[in-house]
Coordinates of C-alpha atoms in Angstrom, one line a residue:
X1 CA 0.0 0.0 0.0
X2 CA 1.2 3.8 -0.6
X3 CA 1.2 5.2 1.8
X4 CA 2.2 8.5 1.2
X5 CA -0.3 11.9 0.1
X6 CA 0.3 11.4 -3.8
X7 CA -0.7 15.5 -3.6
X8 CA 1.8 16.5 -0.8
X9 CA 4.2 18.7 -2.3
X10 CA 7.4 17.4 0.0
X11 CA 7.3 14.1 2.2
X12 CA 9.7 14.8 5.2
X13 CA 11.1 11.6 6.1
X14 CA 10.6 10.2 9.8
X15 CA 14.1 11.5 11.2
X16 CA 13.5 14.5 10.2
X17 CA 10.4 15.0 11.5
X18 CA 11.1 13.5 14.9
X19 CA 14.2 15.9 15.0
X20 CA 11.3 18.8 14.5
X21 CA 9.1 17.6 16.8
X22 CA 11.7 17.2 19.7
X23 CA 13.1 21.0 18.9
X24 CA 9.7 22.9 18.2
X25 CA 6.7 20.9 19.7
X26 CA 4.9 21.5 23.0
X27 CA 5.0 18.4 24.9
X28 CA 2.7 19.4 26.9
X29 CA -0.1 18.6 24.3
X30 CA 0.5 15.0 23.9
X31 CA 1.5 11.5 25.5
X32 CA 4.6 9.6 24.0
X33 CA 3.8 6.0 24.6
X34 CA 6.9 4.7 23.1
X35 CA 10.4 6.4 22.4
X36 CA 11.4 7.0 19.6
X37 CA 7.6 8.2 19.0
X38 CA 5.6 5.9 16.3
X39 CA 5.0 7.9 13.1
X40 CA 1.9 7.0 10.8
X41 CA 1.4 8.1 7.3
X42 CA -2.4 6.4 6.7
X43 CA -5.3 4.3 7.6
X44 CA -8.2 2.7 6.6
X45 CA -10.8 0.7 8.3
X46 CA -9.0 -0.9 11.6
X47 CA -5.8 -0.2 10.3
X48 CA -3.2 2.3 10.7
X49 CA 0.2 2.0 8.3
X50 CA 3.7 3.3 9.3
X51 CA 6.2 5.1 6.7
X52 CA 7.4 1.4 5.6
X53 CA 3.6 0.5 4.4
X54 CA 3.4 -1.9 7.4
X55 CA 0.1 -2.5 8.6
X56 CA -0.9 -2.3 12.5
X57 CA -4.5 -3.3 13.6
X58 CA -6.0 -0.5 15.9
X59 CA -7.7 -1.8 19.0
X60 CA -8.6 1.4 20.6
X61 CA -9.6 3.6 17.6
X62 CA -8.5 7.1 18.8
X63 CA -9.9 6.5 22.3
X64 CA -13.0 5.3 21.3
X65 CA -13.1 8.5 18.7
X66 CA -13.3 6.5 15.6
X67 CA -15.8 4.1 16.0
X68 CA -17.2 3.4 12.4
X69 CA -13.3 3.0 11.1
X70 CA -11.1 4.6 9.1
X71 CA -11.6 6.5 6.2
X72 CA -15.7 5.0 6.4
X73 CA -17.4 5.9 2.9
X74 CA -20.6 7.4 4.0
X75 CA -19.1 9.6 6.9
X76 CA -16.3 11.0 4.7
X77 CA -18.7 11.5 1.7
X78 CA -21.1 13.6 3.8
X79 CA -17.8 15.9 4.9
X80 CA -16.7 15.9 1.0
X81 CA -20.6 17.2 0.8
X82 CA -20.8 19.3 3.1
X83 CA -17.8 21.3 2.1
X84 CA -19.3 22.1 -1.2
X85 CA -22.4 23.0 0.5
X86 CA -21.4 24.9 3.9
X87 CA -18.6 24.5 5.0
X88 CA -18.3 27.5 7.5
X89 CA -20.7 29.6 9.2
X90 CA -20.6 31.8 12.7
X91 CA -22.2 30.0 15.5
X92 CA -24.6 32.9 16.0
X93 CA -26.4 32.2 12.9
X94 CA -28.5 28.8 12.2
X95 CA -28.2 25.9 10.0
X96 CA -30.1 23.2 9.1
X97 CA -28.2 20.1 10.3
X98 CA -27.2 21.7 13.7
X99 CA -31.2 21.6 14.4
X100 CA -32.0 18.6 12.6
X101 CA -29.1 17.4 15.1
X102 CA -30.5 18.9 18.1
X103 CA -33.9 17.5 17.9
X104 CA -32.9 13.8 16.7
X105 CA -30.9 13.7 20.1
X106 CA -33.3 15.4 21.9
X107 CA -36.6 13.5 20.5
X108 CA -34.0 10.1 21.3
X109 CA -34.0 11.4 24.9
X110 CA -37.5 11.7 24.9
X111 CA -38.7 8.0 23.4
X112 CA -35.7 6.4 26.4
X113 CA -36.3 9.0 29.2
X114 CA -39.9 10.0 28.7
X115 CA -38.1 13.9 29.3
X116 CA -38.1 16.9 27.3
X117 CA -34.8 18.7 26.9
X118 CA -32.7 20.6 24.7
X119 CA -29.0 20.4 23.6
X120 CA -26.2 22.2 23.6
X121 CA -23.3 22.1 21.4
X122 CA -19.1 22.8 22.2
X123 CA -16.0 21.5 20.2
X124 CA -14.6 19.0 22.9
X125 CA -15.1 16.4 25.3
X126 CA -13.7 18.4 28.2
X127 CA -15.3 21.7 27.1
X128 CA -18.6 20.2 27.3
X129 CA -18.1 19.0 30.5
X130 CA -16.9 22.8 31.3
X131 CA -20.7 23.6 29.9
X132 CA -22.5 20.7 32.1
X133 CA -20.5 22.7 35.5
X134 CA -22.4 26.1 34.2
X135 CA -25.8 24.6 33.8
X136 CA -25.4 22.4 36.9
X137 CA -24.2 25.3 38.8
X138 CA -26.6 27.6 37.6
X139 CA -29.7 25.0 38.4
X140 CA -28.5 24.7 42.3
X141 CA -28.3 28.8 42.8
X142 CA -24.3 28.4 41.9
X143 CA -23.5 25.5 44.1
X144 CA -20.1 24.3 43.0
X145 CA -19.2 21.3 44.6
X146 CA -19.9 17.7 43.2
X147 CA -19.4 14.2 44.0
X148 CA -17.2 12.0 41.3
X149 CA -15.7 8.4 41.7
X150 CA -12.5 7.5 42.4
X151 CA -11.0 5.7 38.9
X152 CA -13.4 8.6 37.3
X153 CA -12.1 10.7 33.9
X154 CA -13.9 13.7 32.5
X155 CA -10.8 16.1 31.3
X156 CA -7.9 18.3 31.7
X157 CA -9.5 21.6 31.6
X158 CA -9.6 23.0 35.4
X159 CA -13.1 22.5 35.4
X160 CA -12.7 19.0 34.5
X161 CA -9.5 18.5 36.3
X162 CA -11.5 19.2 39.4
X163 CA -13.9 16.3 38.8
X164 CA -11.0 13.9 37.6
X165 CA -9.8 11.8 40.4
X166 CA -6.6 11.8 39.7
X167 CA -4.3 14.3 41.4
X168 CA -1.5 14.3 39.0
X169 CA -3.4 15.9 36.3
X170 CA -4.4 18.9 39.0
X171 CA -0.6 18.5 40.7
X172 CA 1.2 21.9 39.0
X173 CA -1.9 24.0 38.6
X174 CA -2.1 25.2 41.5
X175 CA -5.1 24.5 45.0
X176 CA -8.1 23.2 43.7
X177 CA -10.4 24.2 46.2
X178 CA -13.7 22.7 44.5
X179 CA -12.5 19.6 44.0
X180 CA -14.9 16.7 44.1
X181 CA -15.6 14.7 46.8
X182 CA -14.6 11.1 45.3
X183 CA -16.4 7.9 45.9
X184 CA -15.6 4.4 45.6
X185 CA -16.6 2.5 42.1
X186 CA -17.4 -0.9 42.1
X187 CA -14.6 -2.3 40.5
X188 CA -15.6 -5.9 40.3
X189 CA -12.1 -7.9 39.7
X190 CA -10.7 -6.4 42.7
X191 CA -13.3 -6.4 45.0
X192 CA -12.7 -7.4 49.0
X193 CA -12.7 -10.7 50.2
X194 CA -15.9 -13.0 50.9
X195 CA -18.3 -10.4 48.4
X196 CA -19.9 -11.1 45.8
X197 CA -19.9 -8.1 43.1
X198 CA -23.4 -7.2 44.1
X199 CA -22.7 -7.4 47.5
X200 CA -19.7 -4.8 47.0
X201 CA -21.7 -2.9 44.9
X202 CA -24.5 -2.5 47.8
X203 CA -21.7 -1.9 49.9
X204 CA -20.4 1.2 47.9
X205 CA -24.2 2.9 47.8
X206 CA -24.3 2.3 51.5
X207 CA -21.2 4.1 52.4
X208 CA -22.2 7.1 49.9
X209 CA -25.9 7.1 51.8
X210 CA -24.1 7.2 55.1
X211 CA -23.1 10.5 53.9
X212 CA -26.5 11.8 54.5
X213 CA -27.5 10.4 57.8
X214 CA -27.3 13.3 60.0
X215 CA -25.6 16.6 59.8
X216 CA -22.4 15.7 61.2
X217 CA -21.7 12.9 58.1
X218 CA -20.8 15.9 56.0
X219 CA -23.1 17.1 53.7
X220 CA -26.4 17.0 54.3
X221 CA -28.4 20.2 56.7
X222 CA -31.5 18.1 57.4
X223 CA -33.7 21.3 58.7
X224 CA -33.2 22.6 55.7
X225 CA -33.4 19.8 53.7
X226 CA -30.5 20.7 51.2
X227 CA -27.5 19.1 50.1
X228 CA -23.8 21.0 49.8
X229 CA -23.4 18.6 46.5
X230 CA -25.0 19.8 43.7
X231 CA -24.3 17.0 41.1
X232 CA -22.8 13.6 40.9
X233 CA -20.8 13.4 37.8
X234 CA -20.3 9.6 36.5
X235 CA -19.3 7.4 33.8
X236 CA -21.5 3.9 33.6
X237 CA -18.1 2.3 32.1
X238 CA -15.1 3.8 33.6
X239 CA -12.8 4.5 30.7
X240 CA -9.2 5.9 31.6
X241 CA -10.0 3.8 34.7
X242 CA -9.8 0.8 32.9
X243 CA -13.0 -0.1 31.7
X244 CA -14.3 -1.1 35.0
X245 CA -18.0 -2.4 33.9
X246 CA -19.7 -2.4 37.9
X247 CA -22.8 -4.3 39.0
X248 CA -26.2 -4.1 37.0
X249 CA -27.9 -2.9 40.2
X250 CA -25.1 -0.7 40.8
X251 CA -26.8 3.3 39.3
X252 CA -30.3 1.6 40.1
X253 CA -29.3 1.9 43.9
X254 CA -27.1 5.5 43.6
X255 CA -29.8 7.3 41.4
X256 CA -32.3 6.4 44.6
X257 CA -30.4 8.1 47.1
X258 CA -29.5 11.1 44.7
X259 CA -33.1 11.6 44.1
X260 CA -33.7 11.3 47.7
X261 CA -31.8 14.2 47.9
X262 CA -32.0 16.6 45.1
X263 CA -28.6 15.6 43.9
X264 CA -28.4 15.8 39.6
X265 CA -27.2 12.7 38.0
X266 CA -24.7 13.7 35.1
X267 CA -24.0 11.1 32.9
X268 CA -20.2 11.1 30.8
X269 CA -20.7 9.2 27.5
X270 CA -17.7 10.9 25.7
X271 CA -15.9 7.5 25.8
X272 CA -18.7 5.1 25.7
X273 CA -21.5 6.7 23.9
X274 CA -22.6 6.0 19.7
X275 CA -23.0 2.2 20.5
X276 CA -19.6 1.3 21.9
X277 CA -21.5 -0.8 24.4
X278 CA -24.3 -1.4 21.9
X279 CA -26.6 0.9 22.8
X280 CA -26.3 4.6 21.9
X281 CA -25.5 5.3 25.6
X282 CA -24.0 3.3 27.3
X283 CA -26.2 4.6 30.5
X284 CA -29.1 2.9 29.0
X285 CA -27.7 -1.0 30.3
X286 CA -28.4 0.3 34.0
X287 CA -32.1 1.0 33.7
X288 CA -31.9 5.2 35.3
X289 CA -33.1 8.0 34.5
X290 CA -30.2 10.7 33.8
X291 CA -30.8 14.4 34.5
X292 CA -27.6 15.6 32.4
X293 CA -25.7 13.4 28.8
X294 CA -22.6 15.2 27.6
X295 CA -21.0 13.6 24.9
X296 CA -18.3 13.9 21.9
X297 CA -15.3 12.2 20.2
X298 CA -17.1 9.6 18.1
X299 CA -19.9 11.7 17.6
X300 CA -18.4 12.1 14.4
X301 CA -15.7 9.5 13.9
X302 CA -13.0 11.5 14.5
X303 CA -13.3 14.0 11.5
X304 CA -14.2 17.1 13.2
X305 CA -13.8 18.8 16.8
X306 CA -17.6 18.8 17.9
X307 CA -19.3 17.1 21.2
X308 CA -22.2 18.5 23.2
X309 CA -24.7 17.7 26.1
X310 CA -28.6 16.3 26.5
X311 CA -30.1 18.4 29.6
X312 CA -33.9 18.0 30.5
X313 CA -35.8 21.3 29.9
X314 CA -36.0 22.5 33.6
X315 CA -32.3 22.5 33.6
X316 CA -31.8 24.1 30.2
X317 CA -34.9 25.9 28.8
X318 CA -34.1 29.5 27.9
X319 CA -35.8 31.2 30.5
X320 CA -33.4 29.4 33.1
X321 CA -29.9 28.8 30.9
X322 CA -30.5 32.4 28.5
X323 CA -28.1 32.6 25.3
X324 CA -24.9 33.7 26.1
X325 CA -25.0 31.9 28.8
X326 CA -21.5 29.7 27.1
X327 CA -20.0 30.3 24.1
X328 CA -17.2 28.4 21.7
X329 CA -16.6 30.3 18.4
X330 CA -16.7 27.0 16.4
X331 CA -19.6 24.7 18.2
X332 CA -22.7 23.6 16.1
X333 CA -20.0 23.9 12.8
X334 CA -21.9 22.9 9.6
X335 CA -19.3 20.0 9.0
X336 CA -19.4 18.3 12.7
X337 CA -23.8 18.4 12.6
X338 CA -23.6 16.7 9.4
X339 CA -21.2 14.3 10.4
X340 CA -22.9 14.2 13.6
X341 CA -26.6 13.8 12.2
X342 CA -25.2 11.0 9.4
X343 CA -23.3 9.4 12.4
X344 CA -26.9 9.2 14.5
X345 CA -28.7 7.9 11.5
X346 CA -26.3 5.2 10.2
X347 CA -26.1 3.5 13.8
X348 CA -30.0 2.8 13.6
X349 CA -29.9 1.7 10.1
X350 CA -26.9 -1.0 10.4
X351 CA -28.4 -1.9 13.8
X352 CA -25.6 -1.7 15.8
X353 CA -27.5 -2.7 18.6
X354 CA -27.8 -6.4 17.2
X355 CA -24.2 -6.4 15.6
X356 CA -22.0 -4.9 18.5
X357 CA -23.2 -7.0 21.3
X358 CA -22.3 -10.1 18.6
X359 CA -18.6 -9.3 18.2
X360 CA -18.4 -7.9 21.3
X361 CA -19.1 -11.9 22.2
X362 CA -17.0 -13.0 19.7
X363 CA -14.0 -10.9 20.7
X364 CA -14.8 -11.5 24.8
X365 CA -14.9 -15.4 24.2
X366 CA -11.5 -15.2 22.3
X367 CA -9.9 -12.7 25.1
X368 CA -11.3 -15.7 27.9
X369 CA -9.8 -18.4 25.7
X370 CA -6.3 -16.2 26.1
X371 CA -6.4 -16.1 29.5
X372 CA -6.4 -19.5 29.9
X373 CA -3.4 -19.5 28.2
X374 CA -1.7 -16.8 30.1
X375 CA -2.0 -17.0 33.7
X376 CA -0.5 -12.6 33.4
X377 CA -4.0 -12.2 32.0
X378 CA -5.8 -11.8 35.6
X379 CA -9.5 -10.4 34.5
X380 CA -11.3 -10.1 31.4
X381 CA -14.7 -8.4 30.7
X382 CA -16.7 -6.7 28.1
X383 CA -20.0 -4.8 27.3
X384 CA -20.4 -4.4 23.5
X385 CA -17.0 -3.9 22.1
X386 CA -15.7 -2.2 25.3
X387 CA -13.8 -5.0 26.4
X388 CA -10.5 -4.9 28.8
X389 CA -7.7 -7.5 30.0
X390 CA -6.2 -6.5 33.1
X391 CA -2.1 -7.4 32.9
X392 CA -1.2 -9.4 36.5
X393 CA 1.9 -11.1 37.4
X394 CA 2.0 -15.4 37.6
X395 CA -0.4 -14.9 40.6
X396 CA -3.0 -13.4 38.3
X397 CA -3.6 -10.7 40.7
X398 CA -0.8 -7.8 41.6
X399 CA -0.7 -5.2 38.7
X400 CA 1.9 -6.1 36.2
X401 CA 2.7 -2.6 34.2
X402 CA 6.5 -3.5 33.2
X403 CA 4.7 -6.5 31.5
X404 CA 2.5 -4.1 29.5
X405 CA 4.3 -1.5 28.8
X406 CA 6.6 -4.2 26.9
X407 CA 3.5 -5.4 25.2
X408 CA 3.1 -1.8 23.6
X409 CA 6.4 -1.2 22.7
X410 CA 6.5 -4.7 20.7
X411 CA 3.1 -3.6 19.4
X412 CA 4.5 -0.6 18.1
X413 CA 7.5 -1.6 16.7
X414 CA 5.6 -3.5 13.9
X415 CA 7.2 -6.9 14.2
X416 CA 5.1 -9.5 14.9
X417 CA 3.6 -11.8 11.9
X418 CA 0.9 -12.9 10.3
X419 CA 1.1 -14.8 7.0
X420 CA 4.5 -14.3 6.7
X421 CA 4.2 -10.6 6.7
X422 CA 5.4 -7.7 9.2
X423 CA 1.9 -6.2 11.3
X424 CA 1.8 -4.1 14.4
X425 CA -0.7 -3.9 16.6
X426 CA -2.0 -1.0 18.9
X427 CA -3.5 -1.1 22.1
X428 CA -4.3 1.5 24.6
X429 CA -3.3 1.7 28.4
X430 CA -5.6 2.1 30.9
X431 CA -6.6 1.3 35.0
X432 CA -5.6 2.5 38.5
X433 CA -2.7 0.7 37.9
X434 CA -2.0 1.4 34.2
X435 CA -2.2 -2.5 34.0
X436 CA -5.1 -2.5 31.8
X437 CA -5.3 -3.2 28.0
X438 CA -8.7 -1.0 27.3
X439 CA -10.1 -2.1 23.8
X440 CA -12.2 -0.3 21.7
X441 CA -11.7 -1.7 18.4
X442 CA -13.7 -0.3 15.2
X443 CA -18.0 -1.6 15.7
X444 CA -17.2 -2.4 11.8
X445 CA -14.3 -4.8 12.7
X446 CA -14.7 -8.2 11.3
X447 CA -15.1 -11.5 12.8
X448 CA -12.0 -12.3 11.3
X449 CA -9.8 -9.4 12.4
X450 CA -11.4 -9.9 16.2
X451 CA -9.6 -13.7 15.3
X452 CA -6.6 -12.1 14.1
X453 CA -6.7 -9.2 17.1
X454 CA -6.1 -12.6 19.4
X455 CA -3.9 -14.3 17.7
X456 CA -1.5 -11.2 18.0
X457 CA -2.1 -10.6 21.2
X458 CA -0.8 -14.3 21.9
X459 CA 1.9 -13.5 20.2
X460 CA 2.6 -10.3 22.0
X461 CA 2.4 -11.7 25.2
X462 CA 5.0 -14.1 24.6
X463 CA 7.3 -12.2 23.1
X464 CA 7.1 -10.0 25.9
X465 CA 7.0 -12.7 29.0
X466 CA 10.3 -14.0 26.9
X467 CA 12.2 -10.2 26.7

């Protein structure tokens, strides 16, 4: 395969470019995951391809961005479109697909949630969890403390930072003195002793209920009646976390006591959302009632900055959340609603509910045959094509992440084989203990590359148990 832009004027080889990127290049922007850092000229479907044409399968898609694959036909056809149609327009003015957008999420809402709401367009993941602070804020008479869960990832903005868990991504930025109050998540594989995961999970709701017993548990003034907390921000799947899938009954049980208590439920599907699980939202396994969506990233597989946020109407209508009330220069953009709109419609019509859950079986059967194979591979699980394996030492317990950071080095050299050719594979790192190989493969991946996806994997393992 060529893999090189037959209308690029100059093709800068790799040394050259590295050399640039080391001297000129914020590095504050980006994460190296292996050194010298990997180089990719093209892709198509689950593949990426280096400078030397040789192909590496993708098993986390951009983070989850790029959930209909590479290059797909329809999606870049309605961008080629749309370019010819509208390309740009201010965000003050109106265009057709940004409504058409607006109500087909909306009226989705409606038909799932029995609410009416409205929604609300940014460029980013983080940004619209920025805009999900405002109206939450703005709904509780500016309260601005939350409750978030330990393991829990919504950004590196400061708003988001605040509601991230994890202190090094708040370390050099100074006090943050409305960070959330963090709660335990369910995580099933290392749960204590002598439960059963729904038995730790009841355990987990108990100890956040407890919060609310009397005055003097923290946040609760029961004369009153009103809680400090205004909102309880959480991912159904935890995603930088490590995929940690909790309990069925798990946000059945939370939603009751947040409701008991006038506390929002704000739901993060910027990972896990456009059928990843197989479902639209990945909230929608759990059987609640969300007050607050925000979503993004595949929203429109990758090819455009756009995400946004479902709120129900009393949180969002006009009269409460006026215009002006946030802003982005480039939200709503012609070329992200028609992506996002053909995005919405295509998921319905190839049924991803029926074909994701399928390979998502397919790929979690292969992953279980694996582990008995590799006693490193301590826990495996899946919803849809959200899948993890958690990398253990021989006990097939304590977190192994020497082990897998060799795994993703050897990925990314582009060495291993398959019919006698060079292939490299790509895999994402993930989990409290960075132990945890998070896949999100492309929903269009084929039985066959889900076979082949093992089969490296089996290969990667050894190679690295051996080195």
């Amino acid at each position: 395969m060529n893999v090189f832009d037959k209308n690029a004027a100059v093709v800068i080889d790799d040394a050259q470019l590295l050399a640039d990127e080391a001297k000129y290049s914020s590095f504050g922007d980006t994460v190296h995951y292996v050194d010298p850092p990997k180089i990719f000229r093209t892709c198509e479907g689950s593949y990426m391809y280096d400078t030397a044409g040789v192909p590496f399968l993708d098993l986390q898609m951009w983070y989850s961005a790029v959930n209909f694959g590479y290059r797909n036909p329809r999606l870049d056809n309605v961008l080629k479109r749309q370019i010819d149609i509208l390309p740009q327009v201010a965000s003050q003015y109106l265009h057709q697909t940004r409504i058409e957008l607006a109500k087909t999420v909306a009226l989705d809402a409606k038909k799932k949630f029995g609410l009416d709401g409205r929604v609300h367009f940014n460029v980013g993941g983080a940004q619209a969890i920025e805009d999900s602070l405002k109206i939450v804020r703005n709904a509780s008479n500016g309260k601005s403390l939350m409750f978030a869960f330990e393991g829990g990832y919504h950004g590196r903005t400061l708003g988001a930072s605040s509601i991230t868990s994890s202190y090094r991504y708040r370390r050099r930025f100074g006090h943050f003195g409305e960070r959330a109050m963090f709660i335990p998540f369910p995580y099933p594989f290392r749960r204590p002793k002598g439960m059963t995961p729904e038995e730790y999970s009841d355990a987990c709701v108990r100890q956040f209920a407890r919060l609310f017993e009397t005055e003097y548990n923290g946040v609760w003034d029961p004369k009153v009646k009103q809680a400090e907390y205004a909102a309880f921000y959480v991912e159904p799947i935890q995603g930088t976390g490590g995929y940690v899938i909790p309990p069925m009954n798990f946000f059945k049980d939370l939603k009751k006591v947040l409701d008991q208590y006038g506390i929002l439920m704000v739901v993060d599907e910027i990972q896990m959302g456009f059928w990843r699980t197989g479902k639209l939202w990945s909230i929608e396994h759990f059987g609640v009632t969300p007050d607050v969506i925000v979503f993004g990233k595949a929203l429109t597989n990758g090819l455009n900055p756009l995400s946004g946020l479902w709120a129900r109407e009393e949180l969002i209508n006009p009269t409460i959340f006026p215009p002006g009330s946030t802003h982005s220069t480039f939200n709503s953009n012609p070329l992200g609603t028609a992506l996002g709109l053909e995005v919405i419609k295509m998921g319905y019509e190839l049924d991803y509910e029926t074909s994701v859950p399928r390979k998502g079986a397919h790929f979690l059967e292969g992953l279980r045959d694996l582990q008995k194979r590799h006693k490193e591979i301590g826990d495996v699980d899946g919803l849809g094509l959200a899948l993890r394996a958690e990398i253990c030492t021989e006990d097939g317990f304590t977190p192994n992440k020497a082990l897998l950071d060799k795994m993703v080095d050897i990925g990314l050299a582009g060495d291993l084989e398959h019919n006698g050719k060079k292939i490299g594979l790509v895999l994402d790192v993930g989990g409290w203990y960075k132990n945890v190989i998070t896949f999100a493969p492309s929903l269009e991946i084929t039985h066959e590359e889900i076979d082949l996806a093992i089969a490296l994997l089996d290969q990667l393992l050894t190679k690295a148990k051996k080195g």
